[in-house]
Every structure is written in C-alpha cells, then in structure tokens.
Amino acid sequence: MASYRHLARTCVMQTLFAVEFRGGNANEILSNLLEEFAPKLTEVEFAKETLTGVLEHKEEITKTIQTYAPDWPIEKIAKIDRAILDIGIYEVLYSKDVPPVVAINEAVEIAKHYGDKNSPKFINGVLSSVMKANTNENA
C-alpha cells in the first residue's frame, strides 16, 4: 500500500510543480499524469484528495513555510522543494489518515529523488519543525 501512495504523492508533486512552472488546470494535469505514468494505481482517490487538500489550504501552507523556513523567502525556495513541502505540510497538518512521521518520511524520499543534494535535509527540517509545533499545540 505504501508504494502506491508513494506513486500517488509523486504524481501530485509533479502536478503542483507543473502548475507552478507553467500554469494550467491542476486536476487535468493530475489526471493526465495518473493515466500516463500510473494507469494501474489503486490510490487514485488518495492522489485526488491530496491535491484538492493542498490547493484548498495553499494560503495556510505558504504561511507555514514562511514561518518554519524564515531564512528562505518563498520565491527563493526551489519550485520542486515547494511542491514537496506543500504535500508534506498538508499531510502533517490536515490529513486524518496519514501519520505525520509517515508524511515526513515520504516527503524526504521524494526530495532525495527529485530535489538537489540539500533538499532532503531542508524538507526534513521544515516538516519536523511543523510536526513538533503542531504536536505541542495539540498537547
């Protein structure tokens, strides 16, 4: 199951990157990516719900990035890292069925594959800080 969700997250990340990079309809881009690269994916609803959740909470997610990565203006963060952070923050703060530790691990794994050499450490640092702050607020 985890590998299917990993593929779903990767397609969502690619969708967010494509929209950030060249615009377009996010839902159509995701559908095209899923059809092209993941035609047998059993977690299509998970991918669609994740994309919808990220888009619905985009403003709050951006503010969260600015709060937990204050030395990095949002426009200076690589687009791929922002897309990965968007998904990770959405899952840590808003997803009911993804444990925060799993969300962070998945984001770091995606960053290892798609980001630069510093991306995994950066992603892990930001998401871990978000998780810790969220845990403290809910304690």
N, CA, C and O atoms as a DFTB+ gen file, in Angstrom:
556 C
 N C O
     1  1       0.822      -1.203       0.000
     2  2       0.000       0.000       0.000
     3  2       0.852       1.247       0.000
     4  3       0.534       2.208      -0.700
     5  1       1.926       1.256       0.767
     6  2       2.762       2.452       0.862
     7  2       3.342       2.837      -0.487
     8  3       3.408       4.022      -0.812
     9  1       3.760       1.861      -1.275
    10  2       4.360       2.175      -2.562
    11  2       3.344       2.820      -3.508
    12  3       3.692       3.694      -4.302
    13  1       2.092       2.383      -3.414
    14  2       1.073       3.008      -4.248
    15  2       0.830       4.452      -3.818
    16  3       0.644       5.332      -4.658
    17  1       0.833       4.686      -2.541
    18  2       0.668       6.063      -2.064
    19  2       1.897       6.902      -2.406
    20  3       1.781       8.096      -2.683
    21  1       3.058       6.284      -2.385
    22  2       4.275       6.998      -2.776
    23  2       4.138       7.463      -4.230
    24  3       4.446       8.612      -4.546
    25  1       3.685       6.587      -5.097
    26  2       3.479       6.951      -6.501
    27  2       2.411       8.036      -6.620
    28  3       2.555       8.962      -7.419
    29  1       1.350       7.929      -5.839
    30  2       0.300       8.945      -5.859
    31  2       0.861      10.301      -5.441
    32  3       0.575      11.316      -6.075
    33  1       1.665      10.317      -4.369
    34  2       2.278      11.574      -3.915
    35  2       3.208      12.149      -4.983
    36  3       3.248      13.359      -5.201
    37  1       3.947      11.273      -5.636
    38  2       4.860      11.727      -6.687
    39  2       4.080      12.387      -7.823
    40  3       4.505      13.416      -8.348
    41  1       2.962      11.813      -8.200
    42  2       2.137      12.419      -9.250
    43  2       1.557      13.758      -8.798
    44  3       1.471      14.695      -9.591
    45  1       1.162      13.851      -7.539
    46  2       0.663      15.128      -7.007
    47  2       1.780      16.160      -7.002
    48  3       1.563      17.312      -7.378
    49  1       2.972      15.755      -6.581
    50  2       4.116      16.670      -6.571
    51  2       4.406      17.175      -7.985
    52  3       4.642      18.366      -8.185
    53  1       4.388      16.275      -8.954
    54  2       4.637      16.677     -10.335
    55  2       3.550      17.619     -10.843
    56  3       3.825      18.529     -11.624
    57  1       2.325      17.400     -10.400
    58  2       1.216      18.283     -10.772
    59  2       1.439      19.679     -10.202
    60  3       1.324      20.673     -10.919
    61  1       1.756      19.751      -8.913
    62  2       1.982      21.055      -8.282
    63  2       3.152      21.783      -8.943
    64  3       3.099      22.995      -9.154
    65  1       4.199      21.041      -9.264
    66  2       5.353      21.630      -9.938
    67  2       4.948      22.168     -11.307
    68  3       5.313      23.287     -11.666
    69  1       4.203      21.387     -12.066
    70  2       3.785      21.809     -13.405
    71  2       2.930      23.069     -13.349
    72  3       3.107      23.983     -14.154
    73  1       2.005      23.112     -12.399
    74  2       1.141      24.290     -12.258
    75  2       1.971      25.499     -11.865
    76  3       1.767      26.590     -12.398
    77  1       2.900      25.320     -10.944
    78  2       3.771      26.420     -10.516
    79  2       4.649      26.897     -11.670
    80  3       4.876      28.094     -11.842
    81  1       5.132      25.952     -12.448
    82  2       6.089      26.270     -13.509
    83  2       5.434      26.870     -14.740
    84  3       5.950      27.827     -15.316
    85  1       4.286      26.308     -15.153
    86  2       3.693      26.788     -16.405
    87  2       2.194      27.024     -16.363
    88  3       1.592      27.368     -17.379
    89  1       1.580      26.842     -15.186
    90  2       0.144      27.063     -15.066
    91  2      -0.652      25.876     -15.595
    92  3      -0.095      24.828     -15.922
    93  1      -1.936      26.061     -15.669
    94  2      -2.816      25.009     -16.158
    95  2      -3.764      24.546     -15.080
    96  3      -3.683      24.977     -13.929
    97  1      -4.665      23.665     -15.465
    98  2      -5.648      23.124     -14.547
    99  2      -5.045      21.947     -13.798
   100  3      -4.703      20.928     -14.400
   101  1      -4.916      22.087     -12.491
   102  2      -4.247      21.077     -11.675
   103  2      -4.931      19.715     -11.774
   104  3      -4.253      18.692     -11.877
   105  1      -6.246      19.689     -11.745
   106  2      -6.953      18.410     -11.804
   107  2      -6.741      17.706     -13.139
   108  3      -6.589      16.485     -13.181
   109  1      -6.731      18.461     -14.218
   110  2      -6.483      17.868     -15.537
   111  2      -5.051      17.350     -15.636
   112  3      -4.811      16.271     -16.178
   113  1      -4.108      18.118     -15.112
   114  2      -2.703      17.695     -15.149
   115  2      -2.532      16.406     -14.350
   116  3      -1.875      15.471     -14.807
   117  1      -3.126      16.357     -13.148
   118  2      -3.035      15.144     -12.336
   119  2      -3.656      13.954     -13.068
   120  3      -3.071      12.872     -13.100
   121  1      -4.820      14.146     -13.648
   122  2      -5.467      13.047     -14.383
   123  2      -4.581      12.554     -15.508
   124  3      -4.454      11.346     -15.713
   125  1      -3.968      13.470     -16.241
   126  2      -3.074      13.084     -17.338
   127  2      -1.855      12.322     -16.825
   128  3      -1.455      11.316     -17.410
   129  1      -1.268      12.801     -15.736
   130  2      -0.103      12.119     -15.159
   131  2      -0.467      10.719     -14.672
   132  3       0.264       9.760     -14.917
   133  1      -1.584      10.610     -13.993
   134  2      -2.017       9.305     -13.496
   135  2      -2.279       8.337     -14.645
   136  3      -1.909       7.165     -14.579
   137  1      -2.915       8.835     -15.690
   138  2      -3.212       7.993     -16.855
   139  2      -1.932       7.560     -17.561
   140  3      -1.803       6.410     -17.981
   141  1      -0.990       8.488     -17.689
   142  2       0.252       8.217     -18.420
   143  2       1.230       7.359     -17.627
   144  3       1.779       6.393     -18.157
   145  1       1.451       7.703     -16.361
   146  2       2.529       7.080     -15.592
   147  2       2.069       6.099     -14.520
   148  3       2.879       5.346     -13.980
   149  1       0.790       6.102     -14.211
   150  2       0.308       5.221     -13.148
   151  2      -1.070       4.648     -13.510
   152  3      -2.016       4.778     -12.733
   153  1      -1.184       4.024     -14.666
   154  2      -2.513       3.569     -15.108
   155  2      -3.130       2.493     -14.211
   156  3      -4.349       2.319     -14.216
   157  1      -2.324       1.781     -13.453
   158  2      -2.849       0.722     -12.583
   159  2      -2.884       1.135     -11.111
   160  3      -3.099       0.301     -10.232
   161  1      -2.674       2.408     -10.853
   162  2      -2.644       2.906      -9.480
   163  2      -3.982       2.658      -8.789
   164  3      -5.038       3.002      -9.319
   165  1      -3.927       2.062      -7.611
   166  2      -5.148       1.802      -6.845
   167  2      -5.471       2.942      -5.887
   168  3      -6.532       2.944      -5.264
   169  1      -4.585       3.893      -5.767
   170  2      -4.759       5.001      -4.825
   171  2      -5.090       6.321      -5.542
   172  3      -4.626       7.386      -5.134
   173  1      -5.889       6.241      -6.602
   174  2      -6.246       7.435      -7.369
   175  2      -6.996       8.432      -6.494
   176  3      -6.730       9.632      -6.551
   177  1      -7.927       7.941      -5.688
   178  2      -8.678       8.846      -4.812
   179  2      -7.765       9.541      -3.807
   180  3      -7.950      10.719      -3.502
   181  1      -6.780       8.806      -3.296
   182  2      -5.809       9.410      -2.379
   183  2      -5.082      10.560      -3.082
   184  3      -4.912      11.631      -2.499
   185  1      -4.656      10.347      -4.324
   186  2      -3.959      11.396      -5.086
   187  2      -4.864      12.609      -5.286
   188  3      -4.435      13.746      -5.085
   189  1      -6.102      12.371      -5.677
   190  2      -7.035      13.475      -5.925
   191  2      -7.357      14.233      -4.641
   192  3      -7.421      15.462      -4.639
   193  1      -7.560      13.489      -3.539
   194  2      -7.849      14.135      -2.262
   195  2      -6.651      14.944      -1.766
   196  3      -6.815      16.028      -1.207
   197  1      -5.463      14.416      -1.973
   198  2      -4.255      15.140      -1.551
   199  2      -4.115      16.431      -2.345
   200  3      -3.861      17.489      -1.771
   201  1      -4.280      16.350      -3.660
   202  2      -4.189      17.560      -4.490
   203  2      -5.243      18.575      -4.073
   204  3      -4.936      19.755      -3.906
   205  1      -6.472      18.128      -3.905
   206  2      -7.552      19.030      -3.501
   207  2      -7.241      19.676      -2.155
   208  3      -7.432      20.879      -1.978
   209  1      -6.764      18.879      -1.216
   210  2      -6.425      19.402       0.109
   211  2      -5.323      20.440       0.061
   212  3      -5.410      21.482       0.712
   213  1      -4.273      20.150      -0.720
   214  2      -3.174      21.115      -0.856
   215  2      -3.695      22.416      -1.449
   216  3      -3.373      23.494      -0.950
   217  1      -4.493      22.329      -2.505
   218  2      -4.998      23.537      -3.159
   219  2      -5.938      24.318      -2.240
   220  3      -5.909      25.549      -2.223
   221  1      -6.771      23.607      -1.476
   222  2      -7.698      24.288      -0.563
   223  2      -6.968      25.002       0.574
   224  3      -7.437      26.027       1.067
   225  1      -5.832      24.467       0.985
   226  2      -5.087      25.035       2.123
   227  2      -3.823      25.761       1.678
   228  3      -2.946      26.025       2.500
   229  1      -3.714      26.084       0.405
   230  2      -2.485      26.645      -0.158
   231  2      -2.011      27.883       0.599
   232  3      -0.821      28.010       0.886
   233  1      -2.912      28.783       0.919
   234  2      -2.517      30.022       1.603
   235  2      -1.927      29.724       2.981
   236  3      -0.889      30.274       3.348
   237  1      -2.592      28.851       3.742
   238  2      -2.089      28.487       5.064
   239  2      -0.766      27.727       4.961
   240  3       0.131      27.912       5.783
   241  1      -0.656      26.879       3.953
   242  2       0.576      26.112       3.746
   243  2       1.734      27.058       3.449
   244  3       2.827      26.892       3.991
   245  1       1.503      28.038       2.598
   246  2       2.542      29.012       2.266
   247  2       2.970      29.783       3.510
   248  3       4.163      30.006       3.716
   249  1       2.020      30.189       4.335
   250  2       2.348      30.891       5.584
   251  2       3.152      29.988       6.514
   252  3       4.060      30.449       7.205
   253  1       2.818      28.713       6.528
   254  2       3.545      27.762       7.369
   255  2       4.991      27.632       6.892
   256  3       5.915      27.593       7.705
   257  1       5.181      27.566       5.586
   258  2       6.549      27.511       5.045
   259  2       7.315      28.760       5.457
   260  3       8.466      28.671       5.885
   261  1       6.691      29.909       5.334
   262  2       7.354      31.157       5.707
   263  2       7.700      31.186       7.196
   264  3       8.731      31.737       7.582
   265  1       6.852      30.600       8.022
   266  2       7.096      30.560       9.463
   267  2       8.257      29.640       9.815
   268  3       9.101      29.984      10.643
   269  1       8.298      28.470       9.185
   270  2       9.281      27.451       9.571
   271  2      10.522      27.414       8.688
   272  3      11.422      26.606       8.920
   273  1      10.579      28.271       7.687
   274  2      11.792      28.449       6.884
   275  2      12.021      29.947       6.702
   276  3      12.063      30.443       5.576
   277  1      12.172      30.672       7.832
   278  2      12.221      32.135       7.759
   279  2      13.430      32.689       7.008
   280  3      13.392      33.819       6.520
   281  1      14.495      31.904       6.914
   282  2      15.683      32.378       6.207
   283  2      15.564      32.210       4.696
   284  3      16.444      32.632       3.945
   285  1      14.478      31.594       4.259
   286  2      14.277      31.329       2.837
   287  2      12.992      31.992       2.357
   288  3      11.906      31.466       2.600
   289  1      13.093      33.135       1.680
   290  2      11.885      33.727       1.095
   291  2      11.236      32.707       0.163
   292  3      11.928      31.976      -0.545
   293  1       9.931      32.663       0.168
   294  2       9.189      31.640      -0.575
   295  2       9.596      31.583      -2.045
   296  3       9.656      30.502      -2.631
   297  1       9.873      32.737      -2.639
   298  2      10.241      32.757      -4.060
   299  2      11.664      32.238      -4.302
   300  3      12.033      31.956      -5.442
   301  1      12.451      32.114      -3.250
   302  2      13.826      31.605      -3.381
   303  2      13.904      30.087      -3.186
   304  3      14.917      29.468      -3.512
   305  1      12.845      29.497      -2.660
   306  2      12.818      28.043      -2.478
   307  2      12.548      27.410      -3.837
   308  3      11.648      27.835      -4.561
   309  1      13.326      26.403      -4.175
   310  2      13.147      25.726      -5.460
   311  2      11.704      25.250      -5.611
   312  3      11.098      24.765      -4.655
   313  1      11.160      25.392      -6.817
   314  2       9.772      25.014      -7.067
   315  2       9.502      23.557      -6.689
   316  3       8.435      23.241      -6.162
   317  1      10.443      22.689      -6.950
   318  2      10.249      21.275      -6.628
   319  2      10.191      21.088      -5.114
   320  3       9.385      20.302      -4.616
   321  1      11.036      21.800      -4.386
   322  2      11.011      21.716      -2.919
   323  2       9.701      22.276      -2.361
   324  3       9.157      21.744      -1.393
   325  1       9.201      23.345      -2.969
   326  2       7.924      23.911      -2.517
   327  2       6.792      22.924      -2.745
   328  3       5.918      22.771      -1.891
   329  1       6.802      22.258      -3.879
   330  2       5.751      21.275      -4.157
   331  2       5.796      20.139      -3.140
   332  3       4.756      19.688      -2.658
   333  1       6.994      19.681      -2.818
   334  2       7.146      18.613      -1.836
   335  2       6.702      19.105      -0.452
   336  3       6.003      18.392       0.267
   337  1       7.103      20.305      -0.090
   338  2       6.687      20.881       1.196
   339  2       5.173      21.061       1.263
   340  3       4.562      20.817       2.304
   341  1       4.575      21.482       0.167
   342  2       3.115      21.663       0.144
   343  2       2.406      20.370       0.537
   344  3       1.495      20.378       1.366
   345  1       2.831      19.265      -0.062
   346  2       2.211      17.976       0.234
   347  2       2.510      17.571       1.676
   348  3       1.612      17.157       2.410
   349  1       3.764      17.691       2.073
   350  2       4.153      17.296       3.424
   351  2       3.426      18.085       4.494
   352  3       2.939      17.510       5.467
   353  1       3.347      19.393       4.324
   354  2       2.659      20.230       5.310
   355  2       1.169      19.918       5.322
   356  3       0.554      19.852       6.386
   357  1       0.591      19.726       4.143
   358  2      -0.821      19.348       4.097
   359  2      -1.045      18.065       4.901
   360  3      -1.964      17.991       5.717
   361  1      -0.210      17.066       4.670
   362  2      -0.400      15.795       5.361
   363  2      -0.144      15.907       6.865
   364  3      -0.872      15.314       7.660
   365  1       0.871      16.654       7.256
   366  2       1.171      16.806       8.686
   367  2       0.044      17.559       9.405
   368  3      -0.358      17.172      10.502
   369  1      -0.459      18.619       8.797
   370  2      -1.428      19.465       9.486
   371  2      -2.890      19.093       9.259
   372  3      -3.714      19.280      10.154
   373  1      -3.226      18.575       8.094
   374  2      -4.634      18.438       7.742
   375  2      -5.106      17.013       7.453
   376  3      -6.302      16.740       7.558
   377  1      -4.219      16.113       7.098
   378  2      -4.639      14.756       6.745
   379  2      -4.974      13.959       8.000
   380  3      -4.224      13.972       8.976
   381  1      -6.084      13.281       7.964
   382  2      -6.520      12.470       9.109
   383  2      -5.981      11.043       9.037
   384  3      -5.886      10.369      10.062
   385  1      -5.624      10.571       7.832
   386  2      -5.237       9.168       7.701
   387  2      -3.747       8.941       7.422
   388  3      -3.331       7.813       7.159
   389  1      -2.950      10.005       7.479
   390  2      -1.503       9.854       7.286
   391  2      -0.799      10.327       8.558
   392  3      -0.878      11.506       8.906
   393  1      -0.113       9.422       9.251
   394  2       0.643       9.857      10.428
   395  2       1.733      10.859      10.023
   396  3       2.373      10.682       8.987
   397  1       1.949      11.896      10.821
   398  2       2.944      12.915      10.460
   399  2       4.329      12.341      10.158
   400  3       5.004      12.817       9.245
   401  1       4.757      11.333      10.904
   402  2       6.082      10.748      10.664
   403  2       6.143      10.113       9.268
   404  3       7.168      10.192       8.591
   405  1       5.055       9.493       8.850
   406  2       4.995       8.897       7.514
   407  2       5.037      10.002       6.457
   408  3       5.732       9.868       5.449
   409  1       4.304      11.084       6.679
   410  2       4.293      12.204       5.732
   411  2       5.706      12.771       5.559
   412  3       6.130      13.068       4.442
   413  1       6.424      12.918       6.667
   414  2       7.786      13.453       6.596
   415  2       8.701      12.489       5.863
   416  3       9.474      12.902       4.999
   417  1       8.622      11.218       6.196
   418  2       9.457      10.224       5.532
   419  2       9.198      10.195       4.030
   420  3      10.141      10.148       3.241
   421  1       7.948      10.222       3.634
   422  2       7.607      10.221       2.210
   423  2       8.148      11.470       1.504
   424  3       8.688      11.386       0.401
   425  1       7.996      12.621       2.152
   426  2       8.490      13.867       1.560
   427  2      10.006      13.822       1.381
   428  3      10.522      14.248       0.348
   429  1      10.716      13.311       2.376
   430  2      12.176      13.213       2.288
   431  2      12.578      12.259       1.171
   432  3      13.519      12.535       0.428
   433  1      11.877      11.146       1.048
   434  2      12.195      10.180      -0.022
   435  2      11.961      10.799      -1.402
   436  3      12.762      10.594      -2.315
   437  1      10.892      11.539      -1.556
   438  2      10.624      12.211      -2.838
   439  2      11.699      13.261      -3.097
   440  3      12.165      13.412      -4.227
   441  1      12.092      13.986      -2.054
   442  2      13.141      15.009      -2.193
   443  2      14.467      14.387      -2.611
   444  3      15.208      14.977      -3.397
   445  1      14.772      13.200      -2.090
   446  2      16.009      12.515      -2.471
   447  2      16.034      12.217      -3.967
   448  3      17.084      12.270      -4.606
   449  1      14.877      11.909      -4.504
   450  2      14.803      11.528      -5.918
   451  2      14.705      12.740      -6.848
   452  3      15.309      12.750      -7.920
   453  1      13.953      13.752      -6.444
   454  2      13.661      14.872      -7.350
   455  2      14.371      16.177      -7.010
   456  3      14.552      17.025      -7.884
   457  1      14.773      16.350      -5.763
   458  2      15.406      17.607      -5.368
   459  2      16.904      17.587      -5.586
   460  3      17.444      16.655      -6.182
   461  1      17.572      18.621      -5.099
   462  2      19.033      18.638      -5.184
   463  2      19.606      17.991      -3.920
   464  3      18.855      17.454      -3.105
   465  1      20.910      18.038      -3.754
   466  2      21.538      17.317      -2.637
   467  2      21.131      17.852      -1.272
   468  3      21.183      17.114      -0.288
   469  1      20.727      19.114      -1.186
   470  2      20.323      19.698       0.094
   471  2      18.822      19.576       0.376
   472  3      18.375      19.837       1.493
   473  1      18.064      19.187      -0.617
   474  2      16.602      19.136      -0.466
   475  2      16.121      18.227       0.656
   476  3      15.284      18.651       1.453
   477  1      16.615      16.993       0.755
   478  2      16.091      16.124       1.820
   479  2      16.268      16.703       3.224
   480  3      15.358      16.633       4.049
   481  1      17.434      17.267       3.486
   482  2      17.702      17.843       4.810
   483  2      16.795      19.053       5.053
   484  3      16.242      19.204       6.143
   485  1      16.640      19.908       4.051
   486  2      15.790      21.090       4.160
   487  2      14.339      20.675       4.413
   488  3      13.693      21.187       5.328
   489  1      13.833      19.754       3.607
   490  2      12.452      19.281       3.727
   491  2      12.235      18.663       5.116
   492  3      11.243      18.953       5.785
   493  1      13.172      17.812       5.536
   494  2      13.058      17.163       6.836
   495  2      13.041      18.196       7.962
   496  3      12.243      18.083       8.892
   497  1      13.903      19.188       7.884
   498  2      13.962      20.217       8.925
   499  2      12.672      21.004       9.042
   500  3      12.161      21.212      10.142
   501  1      12.150      21.438       7.913
   502  2      10.917      22.234       7.936
   503  2       9.750      21.385       8.437
   504  3       9.013      21.805       9.328
   505  1       9.585      20.199       7.869
   506  2       8.438      19.365       8.255
   507  2       8.533      18.887       9.698
   508  3       7.517      18.805      10.388
   509  1       9.728      18.576      10.160
   510  2       9.889      18.163      11.558
   511  2       9.511      19.303      12.503
   512  3       8.880      19.070      13.534
   513  1       9.893      20.524      12.158
   514  2       9.526      21.690      12.973
   515  2       8.017      21.906      12.982
   516  3       7.433      22.224      14.018
   517  1       7.393      21.732      11.827
   518  2       5.931      21.875      11.743
   519  2       5.260      20.806      12.608
   520  3       4.336      21.103      13.365
   521  1       5.728      19.567      12.491
   522  2       5.144      18.480      13.270
   523  2       5.302      18.743      14.772
   524  3       4.352      18.594      15.540
   525  1       6.506      19.132      15.174
   526  2       6.768      19.381      16.598
   527  2       5.876      20.508      17.117
   528  3       5.298      20.387      18.197
   529  1       5.759      21.582      16.373
   530  2       4.919      22.702      16.797
   531  2       3.455      22.283      16.868
   532  3       2.741      22.672      17.792
   533  1       3.008      21.495      15.901
   534  2       1.631      21.037      15.866
   535  2       1.348      20.076      17.021
   536  3       0.264      20.109      17.603
   537  1       2.308      19.229      17.352
   538  2       2.180      18.306      18.469
   539  2       2.070      19.074      19.776
   540  3       1.263      18.727      20.638
   541  1       2.884      20.123      19.926
   542  2       2.846      20.939      21.140
   543  2       1.536      21.681      21.288
   544  3       1.021      21.827      22.396
   545  1       0.989      22.155      20.163
   546  2      -0.287      22.871      20.200
   547  2      -1.436      21.951      20.601
   548  3      -2.367      22.366      21.290
   549  1      -1.357      20.696      20.160
   550  2      -2.445      19.757      20.430
   551  2      -2.272      18.994      21.742
   552  3      -3.124      18.186      22.112
   553  1      -1.166      19.251      22.446
   554  2      -0.912      18.518      23.716
   555  2      -1.695      19.111      24.859
   556  3      -1.603      18.626      25.987
